[in-house]
mmCIF file of C-alpha atoms in Angstrom:
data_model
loop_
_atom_site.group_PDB
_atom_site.id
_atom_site.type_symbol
_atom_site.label_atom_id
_atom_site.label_comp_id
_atom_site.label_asym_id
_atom_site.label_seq_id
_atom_site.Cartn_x
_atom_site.Cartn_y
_atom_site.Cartn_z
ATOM 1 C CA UNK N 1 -21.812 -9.210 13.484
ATOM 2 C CA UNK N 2 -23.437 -6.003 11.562
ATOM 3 C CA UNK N 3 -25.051 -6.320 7.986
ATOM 4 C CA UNK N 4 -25.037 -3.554 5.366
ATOM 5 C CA UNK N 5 -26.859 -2.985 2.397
ATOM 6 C CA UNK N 6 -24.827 -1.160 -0.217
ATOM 7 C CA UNK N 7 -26.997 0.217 -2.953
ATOM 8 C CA UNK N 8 -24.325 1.940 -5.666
ATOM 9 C CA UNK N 9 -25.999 4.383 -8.033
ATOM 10 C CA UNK N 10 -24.696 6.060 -11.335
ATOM 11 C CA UNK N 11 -25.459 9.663 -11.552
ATOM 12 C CA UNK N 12 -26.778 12.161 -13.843
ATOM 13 C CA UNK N 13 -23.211 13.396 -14.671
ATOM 14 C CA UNK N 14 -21.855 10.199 -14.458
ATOM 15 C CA UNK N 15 -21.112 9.919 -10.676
ATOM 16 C CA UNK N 16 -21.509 6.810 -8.543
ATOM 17 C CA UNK N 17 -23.649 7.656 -5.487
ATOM 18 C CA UNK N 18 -23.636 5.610 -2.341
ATOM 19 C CA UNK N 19 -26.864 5.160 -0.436
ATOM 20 C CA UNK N 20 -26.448 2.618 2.685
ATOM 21 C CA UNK N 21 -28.821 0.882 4.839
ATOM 22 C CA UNK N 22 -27.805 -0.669 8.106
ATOM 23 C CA UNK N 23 -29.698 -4.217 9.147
ATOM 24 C CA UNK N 24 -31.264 -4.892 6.439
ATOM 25 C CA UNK N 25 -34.057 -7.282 6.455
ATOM 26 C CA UNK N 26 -33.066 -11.056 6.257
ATOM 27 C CA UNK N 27 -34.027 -12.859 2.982
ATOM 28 C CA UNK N 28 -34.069 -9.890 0.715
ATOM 29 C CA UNK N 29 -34.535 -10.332 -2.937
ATOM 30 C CA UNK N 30 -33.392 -9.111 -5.815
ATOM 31 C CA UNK N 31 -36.791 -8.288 -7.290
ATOM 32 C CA UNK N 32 -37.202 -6.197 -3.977
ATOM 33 C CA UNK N 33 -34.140 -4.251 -3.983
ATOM 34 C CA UNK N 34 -34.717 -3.642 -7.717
ATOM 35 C CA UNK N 35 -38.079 -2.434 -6.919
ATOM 36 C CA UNK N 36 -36.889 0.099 -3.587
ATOM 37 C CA UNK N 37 -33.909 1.432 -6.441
ATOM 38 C CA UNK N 38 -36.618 2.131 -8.344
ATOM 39 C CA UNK N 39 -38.440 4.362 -5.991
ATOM 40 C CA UNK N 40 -35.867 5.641 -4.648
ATOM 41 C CA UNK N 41 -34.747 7.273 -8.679
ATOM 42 C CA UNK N 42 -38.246 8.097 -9.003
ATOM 43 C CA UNK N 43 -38.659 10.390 -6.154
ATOM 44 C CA UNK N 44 -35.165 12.127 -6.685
ATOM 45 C CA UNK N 45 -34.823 12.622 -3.088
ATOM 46 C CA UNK N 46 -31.570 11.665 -3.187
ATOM 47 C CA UNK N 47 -28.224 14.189 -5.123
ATOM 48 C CA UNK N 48 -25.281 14.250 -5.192
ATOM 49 C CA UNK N 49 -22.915 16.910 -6.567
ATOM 50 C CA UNK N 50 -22.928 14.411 -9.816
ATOM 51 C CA UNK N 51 -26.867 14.949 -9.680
ATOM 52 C CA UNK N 52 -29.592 12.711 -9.312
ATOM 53 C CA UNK N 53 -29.112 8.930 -9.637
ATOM 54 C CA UNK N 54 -30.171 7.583 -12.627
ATOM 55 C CA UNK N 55 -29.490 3.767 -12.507
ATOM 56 C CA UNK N 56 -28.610 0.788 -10.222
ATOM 57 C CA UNK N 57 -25.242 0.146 -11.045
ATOM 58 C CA UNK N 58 -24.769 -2.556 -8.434
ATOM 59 C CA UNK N 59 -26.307 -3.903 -4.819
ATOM 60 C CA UNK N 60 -24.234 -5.706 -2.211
ATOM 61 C CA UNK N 61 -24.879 -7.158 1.502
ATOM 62 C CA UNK N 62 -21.735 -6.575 3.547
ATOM 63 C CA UNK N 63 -21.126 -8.353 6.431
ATOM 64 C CA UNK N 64 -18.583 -6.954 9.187
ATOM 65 C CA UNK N 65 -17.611 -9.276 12.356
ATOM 66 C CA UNK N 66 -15.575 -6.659 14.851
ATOM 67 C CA UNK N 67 -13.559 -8.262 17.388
ATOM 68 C CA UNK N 68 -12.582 -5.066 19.772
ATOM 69 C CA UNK N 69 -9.216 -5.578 21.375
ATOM 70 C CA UNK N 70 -8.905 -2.552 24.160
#
């Protein structure tokens, strides 16, 4: 079983801008992600062709179970 962290950004032109972190620590909080969106705006390492993000739209752990058959 894998575990994703989605972190879904709006843009500068009004994009949405993906950012995705595989494991991510157990127990996370929302005060933490909150704070690591913040930095992560701040710095403006991240663009897209929408720009820069500008605002957390949303966060979300997704968890996949793959069963391989052949």
């Amino acid at each position: 079983m894998s575990k994703k962290l989605v972190l879904s950004f709006e843009t500068e032109r009004d994009g949405i801008l993906n950012f995705t972190i595989n494991d991510p620590k157990e127990g996370l909080t929302t005060d933490e992600v909150n704070q690591e969106a913040d930095a992560i705006i701040e710095s403006k390492a991240l663009i897209s062709k929408d720009g820069a993000p500008v605002r957390l739209k949303s966060a979300k752990i997704i968890t996949q179970d793959v069963e391989q058959l052949v």
